[in-house]
Short mmCIF file of C-alpha atoms in Angstrom, two decimals:
data_model
loop_
_atom_site.label_atom_id
_atom_site.label_comp_id
_atom_site.label_asym_id
_atom_site.label_seq_id
_atom_site.Cartn_x
_atom_site.Cartn_y
_atom_site.Cartn_z
CA MET B 168 0.42 -0.16 0.32
CA PRO B 169 1.06 4.11 -0.33
CA TYR B 170 2.25 5.82 2.13
CA ASN B 171 3.07 8.87 3.01
CA ILE B 172 6.92 9.39 4.06
CA ALA B 173 8.35 12.76 5.44
CA MET B 174 12.56 12.71 4.59
CA ALA B 175 13.94 15.00 7.55
CA CYS B 176 17.24 15.33 7.69
CA ASP B 177 19.66 19.67 7.58
CA PHE B 178 21.18 17.81 4.15
CA PHE B 179 20.01 18.37 1.30
CA TYR B 180 20.20 20.91 -1.52
CA PRO B 181 21.54 23.14 -2.50
CA GLN B 182 24.52 22.33 -1.33
CA PRO B 183 26.33 18.37 -2.33
CA GLY B 184 26.83 15.48 -1.08
CA GLY B 185 26.48 12.16 -0.94
CA ILE B 186 23.31 11.96 2.06
CA GLU B 187 22.02 14.83 -0.20
CA SER B 188 21.88 12.94 -3.25
CA HIS B 189 20.90 9.76 -0.98
CA ILE B 190 17.36 11.53 -0.19
CA TYR B 191 16.46 13.04 -3.56
CA GLN B 192 16.59 10.22 -5.65
CA LEU B 193 15.56 7.53 -2.87
CA SER B 194 11.89 9.94 -2.66
CA THR B 195 12.01 10.50 -6.91
CA LYS B 196 11.47 6.57 -7.00
CA LEU B 197 9.72 6.47 -4.01
CA SER B 198 7.54 8.75 -5.58
CA ASP B 199 7.57 6.79 -8.36
CA ARG B 200 6.23 3.80 -7.02
CA GLY B 201 2.98 5.42 -5.61
CA HIS B 202 4.02 6.46 -2.01
CA LYS B 203 3.14 10.15 -1.80
CA VAL B 204 6.89 11.43 -0.72
CA ILE B 205 7.77 15.21 1.10
CA ILE B 206 11.53 16.33 1.88
CA ILE B 207 12.10 18.43 5.71
CA THR B 208 15.29 20.35 5.57
CA HIS B 209 16.38 24.05 6.97
CA ALA B 210 16.38 26.87 4.75
CA TYR B 211 19.76 28.14 2.28
CA PRO B 212 20.11 31.31 1.54
CA THR B 213 18.92 30.42 -2.01
CA ARG B 214 16.23 28.13 -1.08
CA ARG B 215 13.61 29.51 1.57
CA GLY B 216 9.85 28.64 2.64
CA VAL B 217 8.70 25.35 0.31
CA ARG B 218 10.52 24.55 -3.27
CA TYR B 219 7.93 21.94 -5.68
CA LEU B 220 11.32 20.40 -7.67
CA THR B 221 10.96 19.10 -11.25
CA ASN B 222 9.76 15.80 -10.39
CA GLY B 223 6.88 17.36 -8.02
CA LEU B 224 8.67 16.47 -5.01
CA LYS B 225 8.06 19.01 -2.03
CA VAL B 226 10.85 20.45 -0.26
CA TYR B 227 9.81 22.43 2.95
CA HIS B 228 12.49 24.77 3.64
CA ILE B 229 12.27 25.92 7.77
CA PRO B 230 14.07 28.86 8.60
CA PHE B 231 16.48 27.67 11.25
CA LYS B 232 19.63 28.32 12.51
CA VAL B 233 22.70 27.20 11.31
CA ILE B 234 25.37 26.14 13.65
CA TYR B 235 27.63 24.01 11.56
CA ARG B 236 28.63 22.81 8.75
CA GLU B 237 24.83 22.67 7.89
CA SER B 238 23.36 21.60 10.61
CA THR B 239 21.33 23.39 13.06
CA MET B 240 20.82 24.16 16.68
CA PRO B 241 19.94 21.59 18.56
CA THR B 242 16.49 22.84 20.49
CA VAL B 243 14.50 20.29 21.01
CA PHE B 244 11.30 21.18 21.09
CA SER B 245 10.84 24.76 19.10
CA ALA B 246 10.58 23.01 16.16
CA PHE B 247 6.89 20.77 17.53
CA PRO B 248 5.00 22.94 16.18
CA ILE B 249 5.81 23.74 13.12
CA LEU B 250 6.86 20.42 12.54
CA ARG B 251 2.86 19.31 13.81
CA GLN B 252 2.43 21.94 11.01
CA ILE B 253 3.80 19.40 8.28
CA PHE B 254 3.15 16.06 8.98
CA ILE B 255 -0.52 16.92 8.88
CA ARG B 256 -1.49 18.92 6.25
CA GLU B 257 0.96 16.05 4.58
CA GLY B 258 -1.29 13.62 6.34
CA ILE B 259 2.58 11.94 7.38
CA GLU B 260 1.75 8.56 8.30
CA ILE B 261 5.84 7.54 8.21
CA VAL B 262 8.89 9.97 9.10
CA HIS B 263 11.81 8.73 8.04
CA GLY B 264 15.17 10.66 9.47
CA HIS B 265 18.37 10.44 7.69
CA ALA B 266 22.89 11.67 9.62
CA SER B 267 23.17 11.04 12.72
CA LEU B 268 24.59 14.99 12.77
CA SER B 269 21.57 16.60 11.89
CA THR B 270 19.98 18.07 14.26
CA LEU B 271 16.68 18.20 12.69
CA CYS B 272 16.68 14.55 11.69
CA HIS B 273 16.39 13.82 15.87
CA GLU B 274 13.61 16.20 16.70
CA ALA B 275 11.35 15.23 13.04
CA ILE B 276 11.61 12.03 14.73
CA LEU B 277 11.10 12.93 18.60
CA HIS B 278 7.73 14.48 17.74
CA GLY B 279 6.25 12.31 15.39
CA ARG B 280 6.90 9.68 17.96
CA THR B 281 4.85 11.92 20.01
CA MET B 282 1.65 11.59 17.31
CA GLY B 283 1.77 8.74 16.96
CA LEU B 284 4.15 8.32 14.17
CA LYS B 285 5.87 5.71 12.75
CA THR B 286 10.16 6.04 12.28
CA CYS B 287 12.87 5.24 10.30
CA PHE B 288 16.23 6.37 10.91
CA THR B 289 19.02 5.95 8.10
CA ASP B 290 22.74 6.25 8.97
CA HIS B 291 25.54 7.42 6.50
CA SER B 292 28.05 8.48 8.43
CA LEU B 293 31.67 6.48 11.27
CA PHE B 294 31.66 7.70 14.29
CA GLY B 295 34.32 6.85 17.76
CA PHE B 296 34.22 6.25 20.44
CA ALA B 297 36.11 8.21 22.97
CA ASP B 298 36.39 11.92 21.39
CA ALA B 299 33.95 14.52 23.88
CA GLY B 300 32.19 14.44 19.67
CA SER B 301 31.38 11.89 19.81
CA ILE B 302 31.07 10.53 22.75
CA LEU B 303 27.75 12.87 22.91
CA THR B 304 26.65 12.53 19.17
CA ASN B 305 26.25 8.69 20.62
CA LYS B 306 24.75 9.43 23.15
CA LEU B 307 22.13 11.42 21.31
CA LEU B 308 21.92 9.15 18.56
CA LYS B 309 20.81 6.76 21.78
CA PHE B 310 18.59 8.98 22.75
CA THR B 311 16.07 9.10 19.27
CA LEU B 312 16.99 5.33 18.53
CA SER B 313 16.08 3.81 21.61
CA ASP B 314 12.16 4.32 20.23
CA VAL B 315 12.07 4.67 16.38
CA GLY B 316 10.63 1.82 15.03
CA HIS B 317 13.88 0.30 12.36
CA VAL B 318 16.89 1.67 11.69
CA ILE B 319 19.59 0.99 8.48
CA CYS B 320 22.64 1.94 7.08
CA VAL B 321 24.73 1.90 4.43
CA SER B 322 26.95 -0.51 4.44
CA HIS B 323 27.69 -4.25 7.01
CA THR B 324 30.68 -1.51 8.39
CA CYS B 325 28.12 1.10 9.40
CA LYS B 326 25.63 -1.11 10.77
CA GLU B 327 27.99 -2.61 13.46
CA ASN B 328 29.12 1.22 14.25
CA THR B 329 25.49 1.28 14.95
CA VAL B 330 24.93 -0.69 17.05
CA LEU B 331 27.93 -0.47 18.92
CA ARG B 332 27.75 3.46 19.07
CA ALA B 333 23.34 3.09 20.26
CA SER B 334 23.24 -0.32 21.59
CA LEU B 335 21.00 -0.99 19.48
CA ASP B 336 19.54 -4.74 19.35
CA PRO B 337 21.37 -6.07 15.34
CA THR B 338 17.88 -7.24 14.60
CA SER B 339 16.30 -3.79 14.15
CA VAL B 340 19.12 -2.77 11.75
CA SER B 341 19.06 -3.89 8.11
CA VAL B 342 21.58 -2.74 5.45
CA ILE B 343 20.27 -0.92 2.27
CA PRO B 344 23.46 0.57 0.44
CA ASN B 345 24.00 3.96 -1.89
CA ALA B 346 23.68 3.86 -5.20
CA VAL B 347 23.98 6.02 -8.30
CA VAL B 348 21.31 6.92 -11.63
CA ALA B 349 24.45 5.55 -14.52
CA SER B 350 23.09 7.31 -17.64
CA ASN B 351 24.10 10.02 -14.89
CA PHE B 352 27.84 8.74 -15.34
CA ARG B 353 28.77 7.44 -18.46
CA PRO B 354 33.01 7.39 -19.39
CA SER B 355 33.19 9.12 -21.45
CA PRO B 356 33.07 8.16 -25.48
CA SER B 357 36.81 8.89 -26.81
CA ARG B 358 39.04 8.62 -23.79
CA ALA B 359 42.00 10.64 -23.73
CA SER B 360 45.57 9.17 -23.63
CA THR B 361 47.77 7.02 -21.51
CA SER B 362 50.71 9.18 -22.04
CA HIS B 363 49.77 11.23 -20.48
CA ILE B 364 48.04 10.31 -16.70
CA THR B 365 45.34 12.81 -15.04
CA ILE B 366 44.33 11.52 -11.40
CA VAL B 367 40.58 13.07 -10.61
CA VAL B 368 39.40 13.96 -6.34
CA ILE B 369 36.45 15.25 -5.73
CA SER B 370 35.62 15.34 -2.39
CA ARG B 371 34.65 17.72 0.59
CA LEU B 372 38.32 19.41 1.54
CA PHE B 373 38.32 18.46 5.64
CA TYR B 374 40.43 16.96 7.74
CA ASN B 375 38.30 13.29 7.79
CA LYS B 376 38.23 13.54 4.19
CA GLY B 377 41.85 13.38 4.21
CA THR B 378 43.04 16.71 2.89
CA ASP B 379 45.94 16.36 4.28
CA LEU B 380 47.47 13.66 3.21
CA LEU B 381 46.34 14.51 -0.89
CA VAL B 382 48.94 17.17 0.99
CA ALA B 383 52.04 15.35 1.84
CA ALA B 384 51.01 13.01 -0.95
CA ILE B 385 50.50 14.92 -4.19
CA PRO B 386 54.57 16.08 -4.41
CA ARG B 387 56.50 13.33 -3.69
CA ILE B 388 54.00 11.28 -7.02
CA CYS B 389 54.20 14.72 -9.36
CA GLU B 390 58.13 13.97 -8.20
CA ILE B 391 58.52 10.04 -9.24
CA HIS B 392 55.50 10.37 -11.91
CA PRO B 393 56.96 13.71 -14.80
CA SER B 394 53.18 13.18 -16.90
CA VAL B 395 50.57 13.09 -14.18
CA HIS B 396 48.38 15.94 -13.42
CA PHE B 397 46.26 16.53 -10.60
CA LEU B 398 42.50 17.44 -11.10
CA ILE B 399 40.74 18.19 -8.00
CA ALA B 400 36.97 19.62 -6.98
CA GLY B 401 36.04 20.24 -3.93
CA SER B 402 36.19 23.02 -1.16
CA GLY B 403 35.92 23.15 2.78
CA PRO B 404 38.60 24.92 5.17
CA LYS B 405 41.49 22.98 3.88
CA ALA B 406 41.47 24.52 0.29
CA ILE B 407 44.15 26.89 1.28
CA ASP B 408 46.77 24.38 2.73
CA LEU B 409 46.32 22.21 -1.55
CA GLU B 410 46.34 26.14 -2.61
CA GLN B 411 50.10 25.88 0.05
CA MET B 412 51.00 23.64 -1.22
CA VAL B 413 50.51 24.08 -5.01
CA GLU B 414 52.35 27.73 -4.39
CA LYS B 415 55.15 25.61 -2.57
CA PHE B 416 56.12 22.95 -5.41
CA CYS B 417 55.31 25.71 -8.01
CA LEU B 418 53.04 23.21 -8.97
CA GLN B 419 50.28 25.62 -10.87
CA ASP B 420 50.66 23.72 -14.15
CA ARG B 421 50.25 20.41 -13.03
CA VAL B 422 47.29 20.60 -9.97
CA GLU B 423 44.00 22.03 -11.57
CA LEU B 424 42.01 23.50 -8.13
CA ILE B 425 39.00 24.28 -9.78
CA GLY B 426 36.74 24.61 -6.75
CA PRO B 427 33.04 23.51 -5.60
CA VAL B 428 30.82 21.30 -8.47
CA ARG B 429 27.13 21.12 -8.94
CA HIS B 430 26.76 17.36 -8.62
CA GLU B 431 25.41 17.54 -12.37
CA GLU B 432 28.75 18.37 -13.41
CA VAL B 433 30.80 16.09 -11.32
CA ARG B 434 30.57 13.59 -14.35
CA ASP B 435 32.10 16.45 -16.54
CA VAL B 436 34.82 16.45 -14.66
CA MET B 437 35.49 12.70 -13.72
CA VAL B 438 35.98 12.06 -17.59
CA ARG B 439 38.49 14.40 -17.26
CA GLY B 440 40.98 11.90 -15.69
CA HIS B 441 42.09 7.83 -15.97
CA ILE B 442 42.40 7.70 -12.11
CA TYR B 443 40.29 8.47 -9.21
CA LEU B 444 42.07 9.42 -5.99
CA HIS B 445 40.12 9.35 -2.93
CA PRO B 446 42.82 9.55 0.63
CA SER B 447 39.54 9.71 3.38
CA LEU B 448 40.56 8.09 6.70
CA THR B 449 36.20 7.69 7.69
CA GLU B 450 33.80 6.66 5.40
CA ALA B 451 31.27 4.24 5.82
CA PHE B 452 30.38 3.87 1.86
CA GLY B 453 31.62 6.07 -0.87
CA THR B 454 29.33 7.26 -4.23
CA VAL B 455 31.39 9.15 -5.48
CA LEU B 456 33.70 5.79 -5.92
CA VAL B 457 30.72 4.42 -7.26
CA GLU B 458 30.14 7.40 -9.92
CA ALA B 459 33.65 7.61 -10.97
CA ALA B 460 33.88 3.90 -11.88
CA SER B 461 30.58 4.42 -13.51
CA CYS B 462 33.06 7.12 -15.67
CA GLY B 463 35.26 3.97 -16.54
CA LEU B 464 38.46 5.51 -13.98
CA TYR B 465 40.04 3.16 -11.38
CA ILE B 466 40.16 3.95 -8.14
CA VAL B 467 42.76 4.35 -6.17
CA CYS B 468 41.28 4.33 -2.41
CA THR B 469 41.69 4.18 1.48
CA ALA B 470 40.66 1.09 2.92
CA VAL B 471 38.42 2.31 5.95
CA GLY B 472 35.02 2.02 6.33
CA GLY B 473 32.68 0.95 4.18
CA ILE B 474 35.13 1.49 1.47
CA PRO B 475 35.97 -2.09 0.83
CA GLU B 476 32.80 -3.05 0.49
CA VAL B 477 31.82 -0.69 -2.46
CA LEU B 478 33.44 -2.28 -5.70
CA PRO B 479 35.14 -5.06 -6.51
CA ILE B 480 39.13 -5.60 -6.10
CA GLU B 481 39.27 -5.51 -10.10
CA MET B 482 38.63 -1.50 -9.81
CA THR B 483 40.16 -0.52 -7.33
CA GLU B 484 43.65 0.06 -5.77
CA PHE B 485 43.86 0.29 -1.67
CA ALA B 486 46.01 1.91 0.66
CA LYS B 487 45.80 2.81 4.03
CA PRO B 488 45.45 6.21 5.77
CA GLU B 489 49.38 7.01 5.43
CA GLU B 490 51.35 9.25 3.14
CA ASP B 491 53.32 6.38 1.80
CA SER B 492 50.64 3.70 0.97
CA ILE B 493 48.99 6.05 -0.58
CA VAL B 494 51.86 6.85 -3.05
CA ALA B 495 52.91 3.73 -3.70
CA ALA B 496 49.13 3.06 -4.57
CA THR B 497 48.73 5.51 -6.90
CA SER B 498 52.16 4.80 -8.03
CA ARG B 499 50.76 0.73 -9.14
CA ALA B 500 47.57 2.60 -10.57
CA ILE B 501 49.99 5.18 -13.20
CA ASP B 502 51.94 1.64 -14.10
CA ALA B 503 48.66 -0.90 -14.31
CA MET B 504 47.05 2.36 -16.38
CA ARG B 505 50.45 2.43 -18.40
CA ARG B 506 50.33 -0.86 -19.28
CA GLY B 507 46.79 -1.55 -20.49
CA THR B 508 46.53 -3.87 -18.07
CA VAL B 509 42.89 -2.28 -16.82
CA LYS B 510 40.19 -2.72 -18.70
CA THR B 511 38.44 0.30 -17.78
CA HIS B 512 35.80 -0.38 -20.70
CA ASN B 513 33.82 -2.39 -18.45
CA PHE B 514 33.38 -0.54 -15.47
CA HIS B 515 29.97 0.82 -16.80
CA ALA B 516 28.02 -2.19 -17.15
CA MET B 517 29.39 -3.61 -14.67
CA VAL B 518 28.23 -0.41 -11.54
CA LYS B 519 25.00 -0.75 -14.03
CA ARG B 520 24.34 -4.35 -12.73
CA MET B 521 25.22 -4.17 -9.67
CA TYR B 522 23.75 -0.80 -7.95
CA SER B 523 19.93 0.41 -9.38
CA TRP B 524 18.16 3.57 -7.15
CA SER B 525 15.01 1.37 -8.04
CA ASN B 526 15.99 -1.60 -5.63
CA ILE B 527 17.03 -0.01 -3.09
CA ALA B 528 13.17 1.78 -2.96
CA MET B 529 12.49 -1.92 -3.10
CA ARG B 530 14.64 -2.72 -0.04
CA THR B 531 13.55 0.08 1.38
CA GLU B 532 9.57 -0.11 0.82
CA ARG B 533 10.19 -3.27 3.42
CA VAL B 534 11.38 -2.00 5.67
CA TYR B 535 8.32 0.08 5.50
CA ASP B 536 5.44 -2.47 5.75
CA MET B 537 7.40 -3.89 8.58
CA ILE B 538 7.20 -0.62 10.79
CA THR B 539 3.96 0.17 9.83
CA GLU B 540 2.61 -3.38 11.08
CA VAL B 541 4.09 -3.45 14.73
CA GLU B 542 0.70 -2.61 16.94
CA GLU B 543 1.49 1.10 18.49
CA LYS B 544 3.70 1.15 22.04
CA ALA B 545 1.91 2.46 25.25
CA LEU B 546 3.80 5.84 26.05
CA ILE B 547 4.58 4.15 29.12
CA ASP B 548 7.25 1.99 27.49
CA ARG B 549 8.84 4.71 25.76
CA LEU B 550 9.06 5.91 29.32
CA LYS B 551 11.18 2.44 29.79
CA ARG B 552 12.87 2.45 26.65
CA TYR B 553 14.76 6.16 27.66
CA TYR B 554 15.45 5.04 30.96
CA GLY B 555 17.31 3.19 30.10
CA CYS B 556 20.03 4.90 28.40
CA GLY B 557 21.93 5.76 31.63
CA VAL B 558 21.96 6.60 35.26
CA TRP B 559 21.61 9.93 34.22
CA ALA B 560 21.29 10.58 30.71
CA GLY B 561 17.92 7.71 30.99
CA LYS B 562 15.60 10.19 33.36
CA LEU B 563 16.52 13.59 31.28
CA PHE B 564 15.40 11.63 28.50
CA VAL B 565 12.09 11.01 30.38
CA MET B 566 12.00 14.34 31.01
CA CYS B 567 11.71 15.22 28.01
CA ALA B 568 9.93 12.67 26.36
CA VAL B 569 7.53 13.73 28.81
CA ILE B 570 7.62 17.06 28.20
CA ASP B 571 7.65 16.85 24.35
CA CYS B 572 3.52 15.13 25.57
CA LEU B 573 2.67 17.65 27.33
CA ILE B 574 3.86 20.30 24.49
CA HIS B 575 2.30 17.92 21.44
CA TRP B 576 -1.12 18.92 24.45
CA ALA B 577 -1.19 22.04 24.20
CA LEU B 578 -0.71 22.24 20.34
CA GLU B 579 -4.47 20.20 20.27
CA PHE B 580 -6.44 22.20 22.54
CA TRP B 581 -4.99 25.30 20.69
CA TRP B 582 -4.60 24.19 17.78
CA PRO B 583 -6.55 21.28 16.64
CA ALA B 584 -6.27 18.98 14.01
CA ILE B 585 -9.00 19.32 12.53
CA ASN B 586 -8.61 22.56 12.22
CA ILE B 587 -5.56 22.04 10.13
CA ASP B 588 -5.91 22.02 6.38
CA ARG B 589 -5.21 19.45 4.24
CA ALA B 590 -1.65 19.91 1.69
CA ARG B 591 -3.69 19.13 -1.50
CA ASP B 592 -1.37 16.06 -3.28
CA TRP B 593 0.84 16.39 -6.57
CA PRO B 594 -0.58 14.22 -8.68
CA GLY B 595 1.78 10.97 -9.70
CA LYS B 596 2.09 7.75 -10.17
CA GLY B 597 -0.77 5.98 -7.81
CA ARG B 598 -2.58 9.61 -7.42
CA GLY B 599 -4.35 9.77 -10.35
CA ALA B 600 -2.10 10.97 -12.57
CA VAL B 601 1.04 9.78 -15.23
CA LYS B 602 4.45 9.14 -14.10
CA LEU B 603 7.32 12.88 -15.14
CA SER B 604 9.77 11.47 -16.67
CA GLY B 605 13.42 10.21 -16.05
CA ILE B 606 15.65 11.35 -12.45
CA THR B 607 17.57 14.20 -13.23
CA PRO B 608 18.75 17.00 -10.91
CA PRO B 609 16.79 19.19 -8.80
CA VAL B 610 15.46 21.91 -10.64
CA GLU B 611 13.01 24.29 -9.18
CA THR B 612 8.99 23.82 -11.72
CA ASN B 613 9.30 27.64 -11.45
CA GLY B 614 12.56 28.88 -12.04
CA ALA B 615 14.32 30.29 -9.24
CA ALA B 616 10.36 31.42 -7.93
CA SER B 617 8.69 29.68 -4.48
CA ILE B 618 6.21 27.86 -5.58
CA GLU B 619 3.79 27.57 -2.60
CA ILE B 620 0.61 26.27 -4.54
CA GLU B 621 -1.77 26.15 -1.01
CA ALA B 622 -0.44 29.42 0.37
CA LYS B 623 -1.78 31.16 -3.13
CA GLU B 624 -5.52 29.26 -3.08
CA GLU B 625 -5.77 30.59 0.52
CA ASN B 626 -5.23 33.71 -0.51
CA ARG B 627 -7.34 33.64 -3.08
CA ARG B 628 -10.09 31.91 -0.96
CA LYS B 629 -9.21 35.52 1.54
CA ARG B 630 -10.71 37.57 -1.07
CA ARG B 631 -13.39 36.28 -1.99
CA LYS B 632 -14.90 35.88 1.27
CA GLY B 633 -13.82 39.40 0.71
CA ARG B 634 -15.83 40.53 -1.74
CA LYS B 635 -19.15 38.35 -0.49
CA ARG B 636 -18.40 40.50 2.93
#
């Protein structure tokens, strides 16, 4: 049966990234399967209010303050009124949160459970257990997942990490990987000569993405292989380190820094190269590796996290997250490309067979079927789960849940659900209209303008009432 689903996450377009792409592609395929899907995220400087994307996907950009790396300020309760309005207006049945570091995800799941909605959580990242930030994040995750219907992880390594961090029953966690639209990442029909090897790097330039390793390895690789060039795309606080490295070693002719690129431009950058270098220090899955392989690039990457699960060994050259190992693995890949021992022309077809968003949507749909069949628990059962989260944390979590229930009752008293207008559904497959064509990068249906059909209809009704008076 079709469901009304709300995807909640701080990370969504126009910001590029793997989580953003995952949410968009999954939502699109679920819509194609007859479900109603909306996305709830925070406002961006160029995105406010309600937007419709090209396939009719509705996005709520809520005006919450961003404090760090596009994650909003945690307030626990202040988002409840607007989230309740959205859930009721859209007739939401399932709240699907994404990303451990997304404040909006945690709050949407908490408020959704208070309203009696079914919930699901997808984890996209790996975290440690020793530093203060990881300890706080893990405790917050344990609070949220103590009362969630089911958990999805993008790799088996991610599953093990999440089970340990949140003290979960492994049977309540499923592994559903990311995927790519292979048709959007076709290799170039005219492959460049291997006499001059181009190594591509597309990444956020942060410490955890291995930018420091990149800064140390590039001069050594350029010294060993005089005919190698680097093409680096991305932005972040470590970009200045790359620029200083290029100037220090006079590599302006061999290292091209092109800055941030839009997701629809990634393929055009990738096909300019022969090898894709990914020196990440931690990674749950690594969607960009699948995209690069689909474009026909040989992959050099660190064997960390869930990366070894992503592609078969014939597509990859693994390295340790160390400078010497990165240099050695890249040199082996360069030699293999020059000898012609790597058949990169087969990579696209292999990726197309291995990864499909239609398959991912079907598997996610089974999770939805499973959580909707579970009988709703009483409030006391929720409080018992929260109480077991720790000696002091458990009491704090119980207090948060009780206050959330009181706020819900107050909102229901002052603004009953029966008085909230229901939004009109976008016509789609399974809802009385023809399916929209293909998956494309998200673009607003009215150019840069924000479209809000319900608001316009409400204004028309008010004007009609004014004329009658």
